[in-house]
């Protein structure tokens, strides 16, 4: 809005020559204010929209590092713990996990700079595979970019630097630093392997340095690809990369501008300064290894992808001296970057891999790249503190959710954590809330429902299709007579007892169950007793409850019963509804019972 208003003012005043310097200064200041407001570090690459979060804990279950904090039943990203793999943005069922949109900032950079080059990730071949390269480049340049270059050129620089490093390094285990997510994971969660990371820039940073050397330091570099981790790289290396956007961002931007790449001709368009070679294989699992020869020194090369696999590889990685050098290519996304969270296509990984390899087979670059200094040493992230809790603290946390013995630790993962003890540690760290424990909340629900059933000042009987009692309160037993009360005392709830054994109106329950129609206020006489019976559906044909009232009771007691029922509802219904939601039910049977009582009593009045 500020830019719109300012631009309109400029249009009005631009004819006044003496004001031109003033407007130039203002426009420059306004841009800097915009940068300070929109600076990528102000908003993390992944964030939560709280209104969309439905408290399902799926992001906790799926997050490889549990970088989620639950606050007021909403799941938020813990920035200092997050490795920005982006997996949560793919599996969140409600879309509450969002990827930061960098397009507004890119647009402003394009407005302010003449030379802005787009560094296009090599996985573009699997996203725009059927589109002529010249058409894609033409469409991108219509957005305002001065040129488009392949990030794969940086990958080739990295391969050359890694080859040189391995040649002159002692025999050991080395891990590629090409994937920013893997680098973040090691910095935060496996610091013992920080020295194993090859001290070399990632392909994106290497490419940015190459472009600045080629076209001048004033050139601005923007990245587009399927990786969210690249956003953190751009945030941390502002001198090389201005900002990173995803392929999804790029496509939506084109659509908003009315640009259709397939309609762009662009016969003269090409990548600058030239096409890539083997570096284009980097986005597929094992693709980097194609550029690591190890001919002068025996190097055993291995590739692993997917954070679960990587965690297994790193967990017990022994870096003791060996006869050979071991080089590990680790990519956080299963199958490689072609399966990144910012991808466009959801086609088979085999097809995507084919599209990438087909592109490399047709590459015609034969110009050598100039190798500049790509050294970059990685340090341990000191933000992550090891959480050490005593056994007594863990036991206290478990007791807070009703787990007082080993038998209570179900390890069901309903809370999102792998086991109850991990959940207890999260409780102690302030990342979790007690109501995340499903078994604990189920117990609370059962206990509250039982209390509610007993406190209701009317007889309540729940029956199943076999006309057997599912549950019943003491008030109903008292209404049915002393013998029933004695049996109830011996077996509270009378679960499984045949209805016809304790009352004369079991046929009414049978009729309600078989027809699915509710029975409202049927008067029943049995000797000197007069009752009012209403039967309501909880699950038609499967579960009904009967509400039994003694018509001989004075109106004052009925009014008291109404008041008590309202009190019970106001105090407990919020909790019951919360439990019902947590357990995936449509409604609590207690909720239905209480509301039916209210409706019945209102009808009587």
Coordinates of C-alpha atoms in Angstrom, one line a residue:
X1 CA 0.0 0.0 0.0
X2 CA 2.9 2.4 0.9
X3 CA 4.5 1.8 -2.5
X4 CA 1.2 2.3 -4.3
X5 CA 0.6 5.7 -2.6
X6 CA 4.2 6.8 -3.1
X7 CA 4.2 5.9 -6.8
X8 CA 1.0 7.9 -7.3
X9 CA 2.6 10.9 -5.6
X10 CA 5.6 10.5 -7.9
X11 CA 3.4 10.5 -11.0
X12 CA 1.7 13.8 -9.9
X13 CA 5.0 15.5 -9.0
X14 CA 7.4 14.1 -11.6
X15 CA 6.9 17.2 -13.9
X16 CA 8.3 19.4 -11.2
X17 CA 12.1 19.2 -11.9
X18 CA 13.2 20.8 -8.8
X19 CA 11.5 18.1 -6.7
X20 CA 13.2 15.2 -8.5
X21 CA 16.1 14.9 -6.1
X22 CA 13.7 15.0 -3.1
X23 CA 11.6 12.2 -4.6
X24 CA 14.7 10.2 -5.4
X25 CA 15.8 10.4 -1.8
X26 CA 12.4 9.5 -0.5
X27 CA 12.0 6.6 -2.8
X28 CA 15.4 5.3 -1.7
X29 CA 14.5 5.7 1.9
X30 CA 11.1 4.0 1.3
X31 CA 12.9 1.1 -0.3
X32 CA 15.2 0.7 2.7
X33 CA 12.2 0.9 5.1
X34 CA 10.6 -1.8 3.0
X35 CA 13.7 -4.0 3.2
X36 CA 13.8 -3.6 7.0
X37 CA 10.2 -4.5 7.2
X38 CA 10.3 -7.5 4.8
X39 CA 13.8 -8.6 5.6
X40 CA 13.7 -12.4 5.3
X41 CA 15.1 -12.8 8.8
X42 CA 12.0 -11.1 10.2
X43 CA 10.0 -14.1 9.1
X44 CA 11.3 -17.6 9.1
X45 CA 11.3 -19.8 6.0
X46 CA 8.5 -21.9 7.6
X47 CA 5.8 -20.6 9.9
X48 CA 2.4 -21.5 11.3
X49 CA -0.9 -19.9 10.6
X50 CA -2.6 -20.6 14.0
X51 CA -6.2 -20.2 12.8
X52 CA -5.6 -23.2 10.4
X53 CA -4.0 -25.5 13.0
X54 CA -6.4 -28.2 14.1
X55 CA -4.3 -29.7 16.9
X56 CA -3.7 -33.0 15.3
X57 CA 0.0 -33.4 16.1
X58 CA 0.8 -34.8 12.7
X59 CA 3.7 -32.3 12.3
X60 CA 5.2 -33.5 15.5
X61 CA 5.0 -37.1 14.5
X62 CA 6.6 -36.4 11.1
X63 CA 9.2 -33.8 12.1
X64 CA 12.6 -35.6 12.1
X65 CA 13.9 -33.3 14.9
X66 CA 10.6 -32.5 16.8
X67 CA 11.1 -28.8 16.2
X68 CA 7.5 -28.1 17.2
X69 CA 6.1 -26.4 20.3
X70 CA 2.4 -26.7 21.3
X71 CA 1.0 -23.5 22.7
X72 CA -2.7 -23.1 23.4
X73 CA -3.3 -26.2 21.4
X74 CA -1.6 -24.7 18.3
X75 CA 1.6 -26.1 16.8
X76 CA 4.4 -23.6 16.2
X77 CA 7.8 -24.0 14.6
X78 CA 10.8 -23.7 17.1
X79 CA 13.2 -21.7 14.9
X80 CA 16.4 -22.5 16.8
X81 CA 15.6 -26.3 16.5
X82 CA 14.3 -26.4 12.9
X83 CA 16.5 -27.7 10.1
X84 CA 14.0 -26.4 7.5
X85 CA 13.6 -29.6 5.6
X86 CA 10.0 -28.5 4.8
X87 CA 8.4 -31.9 5.5
X88 CA 5.8 -30.4 7.8
X89 CA 4.5 -28.1 4.9
X90 CA 3.9 -31.2 2.8
X91 CA 2.1 -33.4 5.4
X92 CA 0.0 -30.7 7.3
X93 CA -3.6 -31.8 6.6
X94 CA -5.0 -28.2 6.9
X95 CA -2.1 -26.3 5.3
X96 CA -1.3 -24.5 8.6
X97 CA 2.4 -24.8 7.9
X98 CA 3.4 -22.2 5.3
X99 CA 6.5 -21.5 3.3
X100 CA 7.6 -17.9 3.3
X101 CA 6.8 -16.1 0.1
X102 CA 9.8 -14.3 -1.2
X103 CA 8.2 -12.9 -4.4
X104 CA 7.3 -9.4 -3.0
X105 CA 10.9 -8.8 -2.0
X106 CA 12.2 -10.1 -5.4
X107 CA 9.9 -7.7 -7.2
X108 CA 11.3 -4.8 -5.3
X109 CA 14.9 -6.0 -6.0
X110 CA 14.0 -6.1 -9.7
X111 CA 12.6 -2.5 -9.4
X112 CA 15.8 -1.2 -7.8
X113 CA 18.5 -3.0 -9.8
X114 CA 19.3 -3.4 -13.5
X115 CA 21.3 -6.6 -13.2
X116 CA 19.4 -9.4 -11.5
X117 CA 20.1 -13.0 -12.4
X118 CA 18.0 -16.0 -11.5
X119 CA 20.0 -19.0 -10.4
X120 CA 17.7 -21.8 -11.6
X121 CA 18.0 -25.2 -9.7
X122 CA 18.9 -28.1 -11.9
X123 CA 15.7 -29.9 -10.9
X124 CA 13.9 -27.6 -13.2
X125 CA 14.3 -30.4 -15.8
X126 CA 11.9 -32.5 -13.8
X127 CA 9.4 -29.6 -13.3
X128 CA 9.3 -28.0 -16.7
X129 CA 10.6 -31.1 -18.6
X130 CA 8.3 -30.8 -21.6
X131 CA 8.9 -27.1 -22.0
X132 CA 11.7 -25.9 -24.3
X133 CA 14.5 -24.3 -22.3
X134 CA 14.3 -21.2 -24.5
X135 CA 10.6 -20.7 -23.7
X136 CA 11.2 -21.1 -19.9
X137 CA 14.0 -18.6 -20.0
X138 CA 11.9 -16.1 -22.1
X139 CA 9.1 -16.4 -19.5
X140 CA 11.5 -15.7 -16.6
X141 CA 13.1 -12.8 -18.3
X142 CA 9.6 -11.3 -18.9
X143 CA 9.3 -11.1 -15.1
X144 CA 12.2 -8.6 -15.1
X145 CA 15.3 -10.7 -14.8
X146 CA 18.4 -9.7 -16.8
X147 CA 19.4 -13.3 -17.2
X148 CA 18.9 -16.9 -16.2
X149 CA 21.8 -19.2 -15.1
X150 CA 22.0 -22.8 -14.0
X151 CA 22.8 -23.5 -10.4
X152 CA 24.3 -26.6 -11.8
X153 CA 27.4 -24.5 -12.8
X154 CA 28.0 -24.0 -9.1
X155 CA 27.6 -27.8 -8.6
X156 CA 30.4 -28.4 -11.0
X157 CA 32.6 -25.9 -9.2
X158 CA 31.8 -27.8 -5.9
X159 CA 32.6 -31.2 -7.5
X160 CA 36.0 -29.9 -8.6
X161 CA 36.7 -28.4 -5.2
X162 CA 35.6 -31.7 -3.4
X163 CA 37.9 -33.7 -5.7
X164 CA 40.8 -31.4 -4.8
X165 CA 40.0 -31.6 -1.1
X166 CA 39.7 -35.4 -1.0
X167 CA 43.0 -35.7 -2.9
X168 CA 44.9 -33.8 -0.2
X169 CA 43.0 -34.9 2.9
X170 CA 43.9 -37.8 5.2
X171 CA 41.9 -41.0 4.9
X172 CA 38.7 -40.6 6.8
X173 CA 34.9 -40.2 6.4
X174 CA 33.7 -37.1 4.7
X175 CA 30.2 -35.7 4.3
X176 CA 29.1 -33.5 1.4
X177 CA 28.0 -30.0 2.4
X178 CA 25.9 -29.6 -0.7
X179 CA 22.5 -30.0 1.1
X180 CA 21.8 -27.1 3.5
X181 CA 19.3 -29.2 5.5
X182 CA 21.9 -31.9 6.2
X183 CA 24.4 -29.2 7.2
X184 CA 21.9 -27.7 9.6
X185 CA 21.1 -31.1 11.1
X186 CA 24.8 -31.8 11.7
X187 CA 25.4 -28.4 13.2
X188 CA 22.5 -28.7 15.6
X189 CA 22.0 -32.4 16.3
X190 CA 25.2 -34.2 15.3
X191 CA 28.0 -31.7 16.2
X192 CA 30.4 -34.6 16.7
X193 CA 30.5 -34.9 12.9
X194 CA 31.0 -31.2 12.1
X195 CA 34.6 -31.8 11.1
X196 CA 33.5 -34.5 8.6
X197 CA 31.6 -31.9 6.5
X198 CA 33.7 -30.9 3.4
X199 CA 34.7 -27.3 4.0
X200 CA 33.2 -26.1 0.7
X201 CA 30.4 -23.9 -0.2
X202 CA 27.1 -25.3 -1.4
X203 CA 26.3 -25.3 -5.2
X204 CA 24.1 -22.2 -4.8
X205 CA 26.7 -20.2 -2.9
X206 CA 29.4 -21.3 -5.3
X207 CA 27.2 -20.3 -8.3
X208 CA 26.5 -16.9 -6.8
X209 CA 30.2 -16.3 -6.2
X210 CA 30.9 -17.4 -9.8
X211 CA 28.2 -15.0 -11.2
X212 CA 29.5 -12.0 -9.2
X213 CA 33.0 -12.7 -10.5
X214 CA 31.7 -13.1 -14.0
X215 CA 29.4 -10.0 -14.1
X216 CA 30.5 -7.8 -11.3
X217 CA 29.9 -7.6 -7.5
X218 CA 26.9 -5.3 -8.1
X219 CA 24.9 -8.1 -9.7
X220 CA 22.0 -9.4 -7.6
X221 CA 21.4 -13.2 -7.5
X222 CA 18.0 -14.7 -6.8
X223 CA 17.5 -18.5 -6.5
X224 CA 14.5 -20.6 -7.6
X225 CA 14.1 -24.3 -6.8
X226 CA 12.3 -26.9 -4.8
X227 CA 14.4 -26.4 -1.6
X228 CA 13.3 -24.5 1.5
X229 CA 16.8 -25.0 3.0
X230 CA 18.1 -22.6 0.4
X231 CA 16.0 -19.9 2.0
X232 CA 18.2 -20.2 5.1
X233 CA 21.3 -20.0 3.0
X234 CA 20.1 -16.8 1.4
X235 CA 19.3 -15.4 4.8
X236 CA 22.7 -16.3 6.1
X237 CA 24.7 -15.2 3.0
X238 CA 23.1 -11.9 2.0
X239 CA 26.4 -10.8 0.3
X240 CA 26.0 -13.6 -2.2
X241 CA 22.3 -14.4 -2.6
X242 CA 19.5 -11.9 -2.1
X243 CA 16.6 -14.3 -1.6
X244 CA 15.4 -17.7 -2.5
X245 CA 12.0 -18.6 -3.9
X246 CA 10.4 -22.0 -4.7
X247 CA 9.2 -23.3 -8.0
X248 CA 5.7 -22.9 -6.7
X249 CA 6.4 -19.2 -6.1
X250 CA 7.8 -18.9 -9.6
X251 CA 4.9 -20.5 -11.3
X252 CA 2.2 -18.5 -9.3
X253 CA 4.1 -15.3 -10.1
X254 CA 4.0 -16.1 -13.8
X255 CA 0.3 -16.9 -13.6
X256 CA -0.5 -13.6 -11.8
X257 CA 1.5 -11.7 -14.5
X258 CA -0.4 -13.6 -17.2
X259 CA 2.8 -15.2 -18.5
X260 CA 2.4 -18.6 -20.1
X261 CA 5.8 -20.2 -20.7
X262 CA 4.5 -22.6 -23.3
X263 CA 3.4 -19.6 -25.4
X264 CA 6.8 -18.0 -25.2
X265 CA 9.0 -18.5 -28.3
X266 CA 12.4 -17.1 -27.2
X267 CA 14.5 -18.8 -29.9
X268 CA 17.5 -16.6 -29.0
X269 CA 17.2 -17.3 -25.3
X270 CA 19.8 -19.3 -23.5
X271 CA 21.4 -19.8 -20.1
X272 CA 24.2 -17.5 -19.1
X273 CA 27.1 -17.7 -19.5
X274 CA 26.7 -21.2 -20.8
X275 CA 25.0 -24.6 -20.2
X276 CA 26.0 -26.9 -17.4
X277 CA 27.4 -30.4 -17.7
X278 CA 27.5 -33.1 -15.0
X279 CA 26.5 -30.6 -12.3
X280 CA 22.9 -31.0 -13.6
X281 CA 22.8 -34.4 -11.9
X282 CA 23.0 -33.0 -8.4
X283 CA 19.3 -33.1 -7.7
X284 CA 19.0 -36.9 -8.0
X285 CA 20.3 -39.3 -5.3
X286 CA 23.8 -40.2 -6.2
X287 CA 24.0 -37.4 -8.8
X288 CA 26.9 -35.6 -7.1
X289 CA 29.0 -38.8 -7.1
X290 CA 29.1 -38.7 -10.9
X291 CA 31.4 -35.7 -10.6
X292 CA 33.6 -37.1 -7.9
X293 CA 36.3 -39.2 -9.7
X294 CA 38.7 -40.2 -6.9
X295 CA 41.1 -41.6 -9.6
X296 CA 44.3 -40.4 -7.9
X297 CA 43.2 -41.7 -4.5
X298 CA 40.8 -44.5 -3.7
X299 CA 37.5 -43.0 -2.6
X300 CA 34.5 -45.1 -1.7
X301 CA 31.4 -43.2 -2.6
X302 CA 28.0 -43.7 -1.1
X303 CA 24.7 -41.8 -1.4
X304 CA 21.7 -41.7 1.0
X305 CA 18.6 -39.7 0.9
X306 CA 15.7 -39.0 3.3
X307 CA 16.2 -37.7 6.8
X308 CA 15.3 -41.0 8.5
X309 CA 18.0 -42.8 6.5
X310 CA 20.5 -40.0 7.2
X311 CA 19.8 -40.1 10.9
X312 CA 20.4 -43.8 10.9
X313 CA 23.7 -43.3 8.9
X314 CA 25.0 -40.6 11.2
X315 CA 23.9 -42.1 14.5
X316 CA 26.6 -44.7 14.8
X317 CA 29.0 -43.3 12.2
X318 CA 32.5 -44.3 13.2
X319 CA 35.1 -41.9 11.8
X320 CA 38.2 -43.9 12.9
X321 CA 41.0 -44.2 10.3
X322 CA 40.4 -46.6 7.5
X323 CA 42.3 -48.0 4.6
X324 CA 40.1 -46.0 2.2
X325 CA 38.5 -42.6 2.2
X326 CA 34.7 -42.7 2.5
X327 CA 32.7 -39.9 0.9
X328 CA 29.0 -39.7 1.7
X329 CA 26.5 -37.7 -0.4
X330 CA 23.5 -37.0 1.9
X331 CA 20.3 -35.4 0.7
X332 CA 17.5 -34.6 3.1
X333 CA 14.6 -35.3 0.6
X334 CA 13.9 -38.9 -0.4
X335 CA 15.2 -39.4 -3.9
X336 CA 17.0 -36.1 -3.9
X337 CA 16.1 -32.5 -4.6
X338 CA 13.7 -33.5 -7.3
X339 CA 11.4 -34.4 -4.4
X340 CA 11.8 -31.2 -2.5
X341 CA 8.9 -29.5 -0.6
X342 CA 8.8 -26.6 -3.1
X343 CA 8.4 -28.8 -6.2
X344 CA 5.6 -28.4 -8.7
X345 CA 5.2 -31.9 -10.1
X346 CA 4.1 -35.0 -8.1
X347 CA 5.0 -37.5 -10.8
X348 CA 7.0 -40.6 -10.2
X349 CA 10.6 -40.2 -9.0
X350 CA 11.6 -42.5 -11.8
X351 CA 10.1 -40.1 -14.4
X352 CA 11.7 -37.1 -12.7
X353 CA 15.1 -38.8 -12.6
X354 CA 14.7 -39.7 -16.2
X355 CA 14.0 -36.0 -17.1
X356 CA 17.1 -34.9 -15.3
X357 CA 19.4 -37.5 -16.8
X358 CA 17.9 -36.8 -20.3
X359 CA 18.9 -33.2 -19.9
X360 CA 22.4 -34.0 -18.9
X361 CA 22.8 -36.4 -21.9
X362 CA 22.0 -33.5 -24.2
X363 CA 24.3 -31.0 -22.5
X364 CA 26.8 -29.5 -24.9
X365 CA 29.0 -27.4 -22.7
X366 CA 32.7 -27.9 -23.2
X367 CA 34.0 -24.6 -21.6
X368 CA 36.0 -25.1 -18.4
X369 CA 34.8 -23.2 -15.4
X370 CA 37.2 -21.0 -13.5
X371 CA 37.7 -22.4 -10.0
X372 CA 37.7 -19.7 -7.3
X373 CA 38.1 -20.1 -3.6
X374 CA 35.1 -22.0 -2.3
X375 CA 36.3 -22.7 1.2
X376 CA 33.6 -22.4 3.9
X377 CA 34.1 -23.9 7.4
X378 CA 31.0 -24.9 9.4
X379 CA 30.6 -24.4 13.1
X380 CA 28.3 -26.0 15.7
X381 CA 25.1 -24.2 16.3
X382 CA 25.2 -23.2 20.0
X383 CA 21.5 -22.5 20.2
X384 CA 20.7 -26.1 20.7
X385 CA 21.2 -27.1 24.4
X386 CA 21.3 -30.7 25.4
X387 CA 18.3 -31.5 27.5
X388 CA 19.3 -33.5 30.6
X389 CA 16.6 -34.5 33.0
X390 CA 16.8 -36.7 36.0
X391 CA 14.9 -39.9 36.3
X392 CA 12.8 -38.3 39.1
X393 CA 11.9 -35.3 36.9
X394 CA 10.8 -37.6 34.1
X395 CA 8.7 -39.7 36.5
X396 CA 7.0 -36.6 37.8
X397 CA 6.2 -35.5 34.3
X398 CA 4.8 -38.9 33.5
X399 CA 2.7 -38.8 36.7
X400 CA 1.2 -35.5 35.6
X401 CA -0.5 -37.4 32.7
X402 CA -1.6 -40.3 34.8
X403 CA 1.3 -42.6 34.1
X404 CA 2.6 -43.9 37.5
X405 CA 4.1 -47.2 36.4
X406 CA 5.8 -48.7 33.4
X407 CA 2.6 -50.5 32.5
X408 CA 1.0 -47.1 32.0
X409 CA 3.5 -46.1 29.3
X410 CA 1.7 -47.2 26.2
X411 CA 4.1 -45.5 23.7
X412 CA 1.2 -45.1 21.3
X413 CA 2.6 -42.0 19.7
X414 CA -0.8 -40.3 19.8
X415 CA 0.9 -37.2 21.1
X416 CA 3.3 -37.1 18.2
X417 CA 6.4 -38.3 20.1
X418 CA 7.9 -41.8 19.7
X419 CA 7.4 -42.8 23.3
X420 CA 6.0 -41.6 26.6
X421 CA 9.4 -40.6 27.9
X422 CA 10.2 -38.4 24.9
X423 CA 6.8 -36.7 25.6
X424 CA 7.7 -36.3 29.2
X425 CA 11.0 -34.6 28.2
X426 CA 9.0 -32.3 25.9
X427 CA 6.7 -31.4 28.8
X428 CA 9.7 -30.5 30.9
X429 CA 11.2 -28.4 28.1
X430 CA 7.9 -26.5 27.7
X431 CA 7.4 -27.8 24.1
X432 CA 4.3 -29.9 24.9
X433 CA 1.1 -29.7 26.9
X434 CA -0.5 -32.4 29.1
X435 CA -3.7 -32.6 27.0
X436 CA -1.6 -34.0 24.1
X437 CA -1.6 -37.4 25.7
X438 CA -4.6 -39.3 24.2
X439 CA -4.7 -42.1 26.8
X440 CA -4.6 -39.5 29.6
X441 CA -7.4 -37.5 28.0
X442 CA -9.4 -40.6 27.3
X443 CA -9.2 -41.5 31.0
X444 CA -10.3 -38.0 31.9
X445 CA -13.2 -38.3 29.5
X446 CA -14.3 -41.6 31.0
X447 CA -14.0 -40.4 34.5
X448 CA -15.9 -37.2 33.8
X449 CA -18.5 -39.0 31.9
X450 CA -18.9 -41.4 34.8
X451 CA -19.2 -38.5 37.3
X452 CA -21.7 -36.7 35.1
X453 CA -23.8 -39.8 34.7
X454 CA -23.9 -40.3 38.5
X455 CA -24.6 -36.6 39.2
X456 CA -27.5 -36.2 36.8
X457 CA -30.6 -36.0 39.0
X458 CA -32.6 -38.4 36.9
X459 CA -32.5 -42.1 35.9
X460 CA -30.3 -42.7 32.9
X461 CA -30.0 -46.1 31.2
X462 CA -27.9 -46.8 28.1
X463 CA -28.8 -49.9 26.0
X464 CA -27.3 -51.7 23.1
X465 CA -29.0 -53.6 20.2
X466 CA -29.1 -56.8 22.3
X467 CA -31.2 -54.9 24.9
X468 CA -28.4 -55.2 27.4
X469 CA -27.3 -52.4 29.6
X470 CA -24.2 -50.5 28.6
X471 CA -24.3 -48.2 31.6
X472 CA -26.7 -47.0 34.2
X473 CA -26.7 -44.6 37.1
X474 CA -27.6 -45.2 40.7
X475 CA -30.6 -42.9 40.4
X476 CA -32.2 -45.2 37.9
X477 CA -31.6 -48.2 40.1
X478 CA -33.3 -46.4 43.0
X479 CA -36.3 -45.6 40.9
X480 CA -36.6 -49.3 39.8
X481 CA -36.7 -50.6 43.3
X482 CA -34.7 -51.9 46.2
X483 CA -33.8 -55.2 44.6
X484 CA -32.3 -53.4 41.6
X485 CA -30.4 -51.1 44.0
X486 CA -28.9 -54.1 45.8
X487 CA -27.8 -55.6 42.5
X488 CA -26.4 -52.2 41.4
X489 CA -24.3 -52.0 44.6
X490 CA -22.8 -55.3 43.9
X491 CA -22.1 -54.5 40.2
X492 CA -22.1 -50.7 39.6
X493 CA -23.4 -49.7 36.1
X494 CA -25.0 -53.2 35.6
X495 CA -23.0 -53.5 32.3
X496 CA -24.2 -56.5 30.3
X497 CA -27.4 -57.2 32.4
X498 CA -30.5 -57.8 30.3
X499 CA -33.0 -54.9 30.4
X500 CA -36.0 -57.2 30.8
X501 CA -34.4 -58.5 34.0
X502 CA -34.7 -55.2 35.8
X503 CA -37.7 -53.4 34.2
X504 CA -41.0 -53.9 32.4
X505 CA -40.4 -51.5 29.6
X506 CA -37.5 -53.1 27.7
X507 CA -39.8 -53.4 24.7
X508 CA -39.8 -49.6 24.3
X509 CA -36.0 -49.7 24.1
X510 CA -36.3 -52.5 21.5
X511 CA -38.7 -50.4 19.4
X512 CA -36.4 -47.4 19.5
X513 CA -33.4 -49.5 18.5
X514 CA -35.1 -51.3 15.7
X515 CA -36.9 -48.3 14.1
X516 CA -34.3 -45.7 14.9
X517 CA -37.2 -43.4 16.1
X518 CA -36.9 -41.7 19.4
X519 CA -39.6 -42.0 22.0
X520 CA -40.5 -38.8 23.8
X521 CA -42.3 -38.7 27.2
X522 CA -44.0 -42.0 27.4
X523 CA -45.9 -42.4 30.7
X524 CA -45.4 -45.8 32.5
X525 CA -47.3 -47.1 35.4
X526 CA -46.0 -50.0 37.5
X527 CA -48.1 -50.5 40.7
X528 CA -48.1 -47.3 42.6
X529 CA -45.1 -46.0 40.6
X530 CA -45.6 -43.5 37.8
X531 CA -42.6 -42.7 35.5
X532 CA -42.0 -40.6 32.5
X533 CA -39.6 -42.3 30.0
X534 CA -37.9 -40.7 27.0
X535 CA -35.6 -42.7 24.8
X536 CA -33.0 -40.9 22.6
X537 CA -30.6 -42.0 19.9
X538 CA -26.8 -41.8 20.5
X539 CA -26.1 -44.0 17.5
X540 CA -29.3 -45.0 15.7
X541 CA -30.0 -48.7 15.9
X542 CA -26.8 -49.2 17.9
X543 CA -26.9 -47.2 21.1
X544 CA -29.8 -45.4 22.9
X545 CA -30.3 -43.9 26.3
X546 CA -33.4 -43.7 28.3
X547 CA -34.2 -40.9 30.7
X548 CA -36.4 -42.0 33.5
X549 CA -38.2 -39.5 35.8
X550 CA -40.5 -40.0 38.8
X551 CA -43.7 -38.0 38.2
X552 CA -44.6 -38.1 41.8
X553 CA -41.7 -35.7 42.7
X554 CA -42.8 -32.2 43.4
X555 CA -42.2 -29.3 40.9
X556 CA -39.6 -27.8 43.2
X557 CA -37.4 -30.8 42.9
X558 CA -37.8 -30.7 39.1
X559 CA -36.8 -27.1 39.1
X560 CA -33.7 -28.0 41.2
X561 CA -32.9 -30.8 38.8
X562 CA -33.0 -28.3 36.0
X563 CA -30.6 -25.9 37.7
X564 CA -28.2 -28.7 38.6
X565 CA -28.2 -30.0 35.0
X566 CA -27.3 -26.5 33.8
X567 CA -24.5 -26.3 36.3
X568 CA -23.1 -29.6 35.2
X569 CA -23.2 -28.6 31.6
X570 CA -21.5 -25.3 32.2
X571 CA -18.7 -26.8 34.3
X572 CA -17.9 -29.9 32.3
X573 CA -19.1 -29.7 28.7
X574 CA -16.1 -27.8 27.4
X575 CA -13.8 -30.5 28.6
X576 CA -16.0 -33.3 27.3
X577 CA -16.2 -31.7 23.8
X578 CA -12.4 -31.2 23.8
X579 CA -12.0 -34.9 24.5
X580 CA -14.5 -35.9 21.9
X581 CA -12.6 -33.8 19.3
X582 CA -9.2 -35.3 20.4
X583 CA -10.5 -38.8 20.0
X584 CA -11.9 -38.2 16.6
X585 CA -15.6 -38.6 17.7
X586 CA -18.5 -36.6 16.4
X587 CA -19.9 -36.0 19.9
X588 CA -19.7 -37.3 23.4
X589 CA -22.5 -39.4 24.6
X590 CA -22.5 -37.4 27.8
X591 CA -23.0 -34.2 25.7
X592 CA -26.0 -35.9 24.0
X593 CA -27.4 -37.0 27.4
X594 CA -27.2 -33.7 29.1
X595 CA -28.7 -31.8 26.1
X596 CA -31.6 -34.2 25.9
X597 CA -32.3 -33.7 29.6
X598 CA -32.3 -29.9 29.0
X599 CA -34.7 -30.2 26.1
X600 CA -37.0 -32.6 28.0
X601 CA -37.2 -30.3 31.0
X602 CA -37.8 -27.2 29.0
X603 CA -40.6 -29.1 27.2
X604 CA -42.3 -29.9 30.5
X605 CA -42.1 -26.3 31.7

